Each structure stands twice: as C-alpha cells, then as structure tokens.
Amino acid sequence: MRAIDLYAGVGGWSLGLRLAGVEVVASYEWWQPAVDTHNGNHGGSLKPTDVRQLQLENLPSNIDLVVGSPPCTEFSYSNRGGGGDLDEGLKDLVRFLEVVEHLKPKFWALENVPRVAQVLERGMADAKHPLYRFRELGMQIEIIDFSDYGTPQSRRRCIAGNIPFDLIKTYQPRLPRRTLGDVVEAIAADDNVIDPVWGCALPAEMVTEREVERALNAEELRMNREAKTYHPVYNNMAFPDVMDVPARTVTATCTRVSRESIVIGDSSGGFRRLNIRERACLQGFPITYQFYARSFPEKAKMVGNAIPPTFTYLVAQAAQDVSADDLVPYAQAGLRLRLPEAAAPVTPPTTEGRIYPAGRSFRAALPGLRFKSGMRFELANGRGREQDWQVRFFFGPSIDIREITLDGDLLCKLRKSPLLRSLMMALGVEFANATQVLQASTPNDLQAAWSHRAGGLRPYQIADLLGELAGKVHQQLLSAATDEQHAVIGYVMEAAAAGEEGDSIPGSKKLTTHALPILSGLLVGAWFNTLPWHRLQKSAA
C-alpha cells in the first residue's frame, strides 16, 4: 500500500505504517524541529511545508491511505479553557478532507483531541457547516483510548475515517497492557535497555534522553501536590502518579509545577518529572527513535504532540486486512529497529527557577477550607500587583460562580454577633500571634520572596497560617450551643445574598452544609484583608 502523511509531526504515523509494511511516499509538516526529527529517523529530506498551501494537483497519485493529525490547539480544552479559535482550527480539518476528496484513497484516518468528534458530527449534520460537503467520504467517528491497544498511556483521542474500526478492535485481546512502572523500570536499566513495547534492545549507554531532572524542591512539590489533589474545580489526581497502570496523558506543555506533569518518586526519596525517553516510550516510540530538537521543552513538545506509533501500526495492519490471528506483535515487529546514523543533540533537563518575573502570580486554597466544585477560600496576589494580597471566597456552580467580598463591612457585620465577638476575644492571642508573624514582612516583600528575588516569609506560609487560624475558629464554633450553631447558617446565607436580587442563591445547599467552616473562613479572610499590614511599604532591606 502507498500512503501520505499530512501534518506529520515527528513521524508517529509514518513509523507505525512503515513497521506494518506500508510505503509512506510523502509526508508534510511545517515545524522545523519536527521535520528534522522526521528526516533523522526516516532518512528523508523533507522541507517545512504548510499543508494549507499545498497544491492538490502536485500531490502523489495512486495513494491507498491518507493519514494525519491536524493541529489540535484550537480544539483542546487545555487551551484557554477550551476557548480556542474553532474557525481557525476548522481550516485544517477542511484542508485534510479536501486532500482525501481529491486523492480518493481506499482508506483514510484523521486523529485529534476528543472534542473534534463533536465538531465533525455537527459538520456532517448541518448543511450550513463548512464540513458538510464532505459527508460522502464515509466518515466513521470513534473515541479511542490508546491504552486499550498496548500503549502504556491513557490517551483518549478522536479517530475519524473509513478505516476498519471493527477489525482493529479484534486486535485488543492480543495486545499486552503496559504500565507507567513498566516504562520507568525498563528505561532505568543499567546494562541493556529492552524496549517495554517494541522489544528491541540497546546497551544502556546508547539510549539517549535518559537525563533525569533534579528532584522537585519543597515549593514545587507543594504546588504540584495541591494542583493535583486539591484543585478547586477539576477532579483529583493521584500524587505521585500510580505506577501499576498506564500513565496519564503525556502533554506537550507542562512545567515543573503544572497539574499536567506526571510526577513519580525518585531514588533519593524525593519526587521528579519524567525524562524525555520515558515520555517517548509512554507515547509508544521505541528506544531507537531520536528527537532532533534544541532544548528539553522543545523535545517535550514534539513528544506530547505526537500520535503513538503503536496505534498507527494497527491502523496499517487493518487497512491491509490482517486478521487478529495473523497480527505480528509489537515486540516482534520492533526487533528490526535500529538507531539512525545521526545522534540527536543532548539537551539538559529543565532546572528549577532561580528568579521568576517580578509580577509572578500566586493563588492557593487555604488548607481546611476546600469544598470542591468551585467553592473555595483562596489567597491570591492579584497577579503581582503591589499591596494586593487578598483572601477571596467563591461559591456556586461553574456556570454561575459568585463571590462574597471579604472586607471591613463584612467584618463589622460579623462582629455584631455576640457569638463571634466572644469567639474573637477567646482567640485573641491566636490572632495576635498571626499578626506578629505577618509583621516580619510586607506585601511587597512577600511578592519579592515569591519571585525568588528575596528571602523571608513566603505565600504558602501565609496560606497555612490563615488555614490554621480558621481551623481554630471552627473548633470554637463546634463547641457553641446548638441554637448558636444554627444561627451561623443565617450569617453565611446573609453574606451570600448581599447585593443579590431575589431569593435564589446558587449553591445554597452546600453553603448550608458547610456553614461552620465557611463562617470561619469568612471571619479570618475579612480579618486578614483589613489588617494594617496591607498598607506597609517595602522594607529597607
């Protein structure tokens, strides 16, 4: 069979097809590092090419299979919270289908993020949609989890086309299930490294991209753990990542402190991110595959954007009508893989940030005041603006998030309650101690410490301080009489209703359920936000 690869990236489609015996007669990619990687591994001489500008009449003829992965950026929910430019993304989908329509191959397959399934379905049903004119191409749309097909990573993607999906599904029982632990253990071998998927072997010193990042420091560890296990909106993730299951999705953009980063334990008892070779293996690339980029982030991007060649291998087998009984396993197909002639450049792993931008933003939930589903108390710095460290409280469903302003007016109202007035007197020493801790710094000093331009008190210390103080308030409320506790609900609902019209308060049931800790947070947050500390100038130091 003869194939062409559109939006080829680093060659995930081409590798799988070639291992299955399909001739890839042309590939097209615009990003130079990906082109270099494709050429280095496949022996080609591709030049950066904008698929949108291709002349259809110049494409190869007699093509049996058209494959490709148009850019997913505009469709991804990780891009601006799903607010990408869909019209811009549609241009590449249209262009891909124009090529299919022109070449009329026996089979074609398009890969993208799951959201594209909705776009394609809408396009096939709406006569005014730009994709409607391609409805005769026999499109079938599936959401595939590549971990079900032997890739050591849970990666859900939309696969659209007219390939034999039913035949591909019959391959599943014959494909071993690989895990994150399988990959990490294999790549760490001291002598011979045996590819955990493809079965090929190399002496350890010949396996590139095994350079390990320095372990996460205490601040990075805190940020990673909180983003994964205490995120105010999204579901919790395991921390560290679980080793005996396929890994989470390997992403193209992730930093040392991102929610998306896969984090595992290291040999020193600390925690680290994955190296490039581990990421590549999770994506189904063999240990022989080289990545010709100039930096660690650039390599991480090209790996994270790729399609696993494990699945593209199966697409090619199904296109050739290979039965499940005759399917050549990955570990056998990969035995003929060899290192390319040119070595990839060595790129040191990303290091921890020593100095960050002066306006580095901070936002963290207060410990003990995390209620999920968007309801939270958080300390934030107004994206680095001076003297703007504030505690804020948000509540309500994601489509109608509300905020209770924690200011002097609220504090005055709360202090009118005999219960809360006596409570603050009982905890006077605790509030005084917290004030003393804060006086060791100023808002500007705190910002300088957060951007690593100075030492001293850091934001997470303040978040912990306020969370601990709210916990003590909560304990006092728990010891109050039952009728006084019931009155707390009224205080909370009154604050939530301030400035609102009508009787409907979003999330009122949750506000009622968590009234005691919420009132604790309202009191401590309003107290903190009105402290004279906020008016302090930057110290002479």
Short mmCIF file of N, CA and C in Angstrom, two decimals, residues 196-263:
data_model
loop_
_atom_site.label_atom_id
_atom_site.label_comp_id
_atom_site.label_asym_id
_atom_site.label_seq_id
_atom_site.Cartn_x
_atom_site.Cartn_y
_atom_site.Cartn_z
N PRO A 196 10.10 -1.65 26.41
CA PRO A 196 8.96 -2.31 27.05
C PRO A 196 7.79 -2.59 26.11
N VAL A 197 7.80 -1.97 24.94
CA VAL A 197 6.72 -2.20 23.97
C VAL A 197 7.23 -2.95 22.74
N TRP A 198 8.29 -2.44 22.13
CA TRP A 198 8.73 -2.93 20.83
C TRP A 198 9.76 -4.06 20.91
N GLY A 199 10.28 -4.32 22.09
CA GLY A 199 11.16 -5.47 22.25
C GLY A 199 12.60 -5.29 21.81
N CYS A 200 12.93 -4.22 21.09
CA CYS A 200 14.30 -4.02 20.66
C CYS A 200 15.18 -3.68 21.86
N ALA A 201 16.49 -3.92 21.74
CA ALA A 201 17.39 -3.71 22.87
C ALA A 201 18.59 -2.88 22.46
N LEU A 202 19.10 -2.10 23.40
CA LEU A 202 20.30 -1.30 23.20
C LEU A 202 21.12 -1.31 24.48
N PRO A 203 22.44 -1.24 24.37
CA PRO A 203 23.24 -1.01 25.57
C PRO A 203 22.80 0.30 26.23
N ALA A 204 22.79 0.32 27.54
CA ALA A 204 22.28 1.48 28.26
C ALA A 204 22.95 2.78 27.84
N GLU A 205 24.26 2.73 27.56
CA GLU A 205 24.98 3.95 27.20
C GLU A 205 24.58 4.49 25.83
N MET A 206 23.87 3.71 25.04
CA MET A 206 23.44 4.16 23.71
C MET A 206 22.01 4.68 23.70
N VAL A 207 21.32 4.56 24.83
CA VAL A 207 19.94 5.04 24.91
C VAL A 207 19.97 6.52 25.29
N THR A 208 19.50 7.35 24.40
CA THR A 208 19.53 8.79 24.62
C THR A 208 18.32 9.26 25.44
N GLU A 209 18.37 10.51 25.85
CA GLU A 209 17.27 11.20 26.53
C GLU A 209 16.94 10.60 27.89
N ARG A 210 17.93 9.98 28.53
CA ARG A 210 17.68 9.42 29.86
C ARG A 210 18.09 10.38 30.98
N GLU A 211 18.54 11.57 30.61
CA GLU A 211 18.95 12.53 31.63
C GLU A 211 17.76 12.86 32.54
N VAL A 212 17.97 12.73 33.83
CA VAL A 212 16.89 12.91 34.81
C VAL A 212 16.95 14.31 35.40
N GLU A 213 15.80 14.93 35.50
CA GLU A 213 15.71 16.25 36.13
C GLU A 213 16.03 16.17 37.62
N ARG A 214 16.47 17.29 38.16
CA ARG A 214 16.63 17.40 39.60
C ARG A 214 15.26 17.26 40.26
N ALA A 215 15.27 16.65 41.44
CA ALA A 215 14.01 16.45 42.16
C ALA A 215 13.32 17.78 42.42
N LEU A 216 12.00 17.74 42.52
CA LEU A 216 11.23 18.95 42.81
C LEU A 216 11.62 19.49 44.18
N ASN A 217 11.79 20.81 44.27
CA ASN A 217 12.07 21.40 45.58
C ASN A 217 10.76 21.49 46.37
N ALA A 218 10.86 21.94 47.61
CA ALA A 218 9.69 21.94 48.50
C ALA A 218 8.54 22.77 47.94
N GLU A 219 8.86 23.92 47.36
CA GLU A 219 7.82 24.79 46.82
C GLU A 219 7.17 24.14 45.60
N GLU A 220 7.97 23.59 44.70
CA GLU A 220 7.44 22.91 43.51
C GLU A 220 6.61 21.70 43.91
N LEU A 221 7.08 20.98 44.91
CA LEU A 221 6.35 19.81 45.37
C LEU A 221 4.98 20.21 45.90
N ARG A 222 4.94 21.28 46.67
CA ARG A 222 3.67 21.76 47.22
C ARG A 222 2.72 22.16 46.09
N MET A 223 3.23 22.89 45.10
CA MET A 223 2.39 23.35 44.01
C MET A 223 1.85 22.19 43.19
N ASN A 224 2.70 21.20 42.92
CA ASN A 224 2.25 20.03 42.17
C ASN A 224 1.20 19.24 42.94
N ARG A 225 1.49 19.00 44.20
CA ARG A 225 0.56 18.21 45.01
C ARG A 225 -0.81 18.90 45.12
N GLU A 226 -0.79 20.21 45.37
CA GLU A 226 -2.06 20.93 45.52
C GLU A 226 -2.84 20.97 44.21
N ALA A 227 -2.13 21.18 43.10
CA ALA A 227 -2.82 21.26 41.81
C ALA A 227 -3.50 19.95 41.46
N LYS A 228 -2.91 18.84 41.92
CA LYS A 228 -3.46 17.53 41.57
C LYS A 228 -4.49 17.02 42.58
N THR A 229 -4.21 17.23 43.85
CA THR A 229 -5.07 16.62 44.87
C THR A 229 -6.07 17.56 45.52
N TYR A 230 -5.88 18.87 45.32
CA TYR A 230 -6.79 19.83 45.94
C TYR A 230 -7.31 20.87 44.95
N HIS A 231 -7.37 20.52 43.68
CA HIS A 231 -7.83 21.51 42.71
C HIS A 231 -9.27 21.90 43.03
N PRO A 232 -9.59 23.20 43.01
CA PRO A 232 -10.93 23.63 43.43
C PRO A 232 -12.04 23.25 42.47
N VAL A 233 -11.70 22.94 41.22
CA VAL A 233 -12.73 22.68 40.22
C VAL A 233 -12.62 21.27 39.65
N TYR A 234 -11.42 20.91 39.17
CA TYR A 234 -11.25 19.65 38.46
C TYR A 234 -11.11 18.47 39.42
N ASN A 235 -11.30 17.27 38.85
CA ASN A 235 -11.21 16.06 39.66
C ASN A 235 -9.80 15.87 40.21
N ASN A 236 -9.72 15.18 41.34
CA ASN A 236 -8.43 14.91 41.94
C ASN A 236 -7.62 13.94 41.09
N MET A 237 -6.30 14.10 41.13
CA MET A 237 -5.37 13.16 40.52
C MET A 237 -4.55 12.52 41.64
N ALA A 238 -4.01 11.35 41.33
CA ALA A 238 -3.11 10.71 42.29
C ALA A 238 -1.80 11.48 42.35
N PHE A 239 -1.22 11.53 43.55
CA PHE A 239 0.12 12.12 43.70
C PHE A 239 0.89 11.30 44.72
N PRO A 240 2.04 10.73 44.31
CA PRO A 240 2.59 10.73 42.96
C PRO A 240 1.76 9.84 42.03
N ASP A 241 2.12 9.82 40.76
CA ASP A 241 1.36 9.02 39.81
C ASP A 241 1.49 7.53 40.10
N VAL A 242 0.41 6.80 39.84
CA VAL A 242 0.36 5.36 40.12
C VAL A 242 1.19 4.61 39.08
N MET A 243 2.00 3.68 39.54
CA MET A 243 2.95 3.01 38.65
C MET A 243 2.39 1.75 37.99
N ASP A 244 1.37 1.10 38.58
CA ASP A 244 0.94 -0.19 38.05
C ASP A 244 -0.25 -0.10 37.10
N VAL A 245 -0.46 1.07 36.53
CA VAL A 245 -1.49 1.28 35.50
C VAL A 245 -0.87 2.11 34.38
N PRO A 246 -1.51 2.16 33.20
CA PRO A 246 -0.99 3.05 32.16
C PRO A 246 -0.94 4.49 32.67
N ALA A 247 0.04 5.24 32.20
CA ALA A 247 0.23 6.62 32.67
C ALA A 247 -0.92 7.50 32.23
N ARG A 248 -1.04 8.65 32.91
CA ARG A 248 -1.94 9.69 32.42
C ARG A 248 -1.41 10.21 31.09
N THR A 249 -2.20 11.05 30.44
CA THR A 249 -1.83 11.58 29.13
C THR A 249 -0.55 12.40 29.21
N VAL A 250 0.38 12.08 28.32
CA VAL A 250 1.60 12.86 28.18
C VAL A 250 1.24 14.11 27.37
N THR A 251 1.51 15.28 27.94
CA THR A 251 1.12 16.53 27.28
C THR A 251 2.32 17.23 26.66
N ALA A 252 2.03 18.14 25.75
CA ALA A 252 3.10 18.86 25.04
C ALA A 252 3.66 19.99 25.87
N THR A 253 2.83 20.61 26.68
CA THR A 253 3.28 21.73 27.50
C THR A 253 3.05 21.40 28.96
N CYS A 254 4.10 21.31 29.71
CA CYS A 254 3.99 21.09 31.15
C CYS A 254 5.28 21.59 31.79
N THR A 255 5.15 22.23 32.91
CA THR A 255 6.29 22.78 33.60
C THR A 255 6.57 21.97 34.86
N ARG A 256 7.55 22.37 35.60
CA ARG A 256 7.88 21.66 36.83
C ARG A 256 6.79 21.83 37.89
N VAL A 257 5.86 22.72 37.67
CA VAL A 257 4.81 22.95 38.66
C VAL A 257 3.41 22.89 38.06
N SER A 258 3.22 22.12 37.02
CA SER A 258 1.91 22.09 36.37
C SER A 258 1.09 20.89 36.83
N ARG A 259 -0.22 21.03 36.77
CA ARG A 259 -1.14 19.93 37.09
C ARG A 259 -0.95 18.78 36.11
N GLU A 260 -0.55 19.09 34.88
CA GLU A 260 -0.46 18.08 33.83
C GLU A 260 0.78 17.20 33.95
N SER A 261 1.82 17.66 34.64
CA SER A 261 3.07 16.91 34.72
C SER A 261 2.86 15.57 35.42
N ILE A 262 3.44 14.53 34.85
CA ILE A 262 3.48 13.23 35.51
C ILE A 262 4.64 13.25 36.50
N VAL A 263 4.37 12.96 37.75
CA VAL A 263 5.38 13.03 38.80
C VAL A 263 5.50 11.66 39.48
#
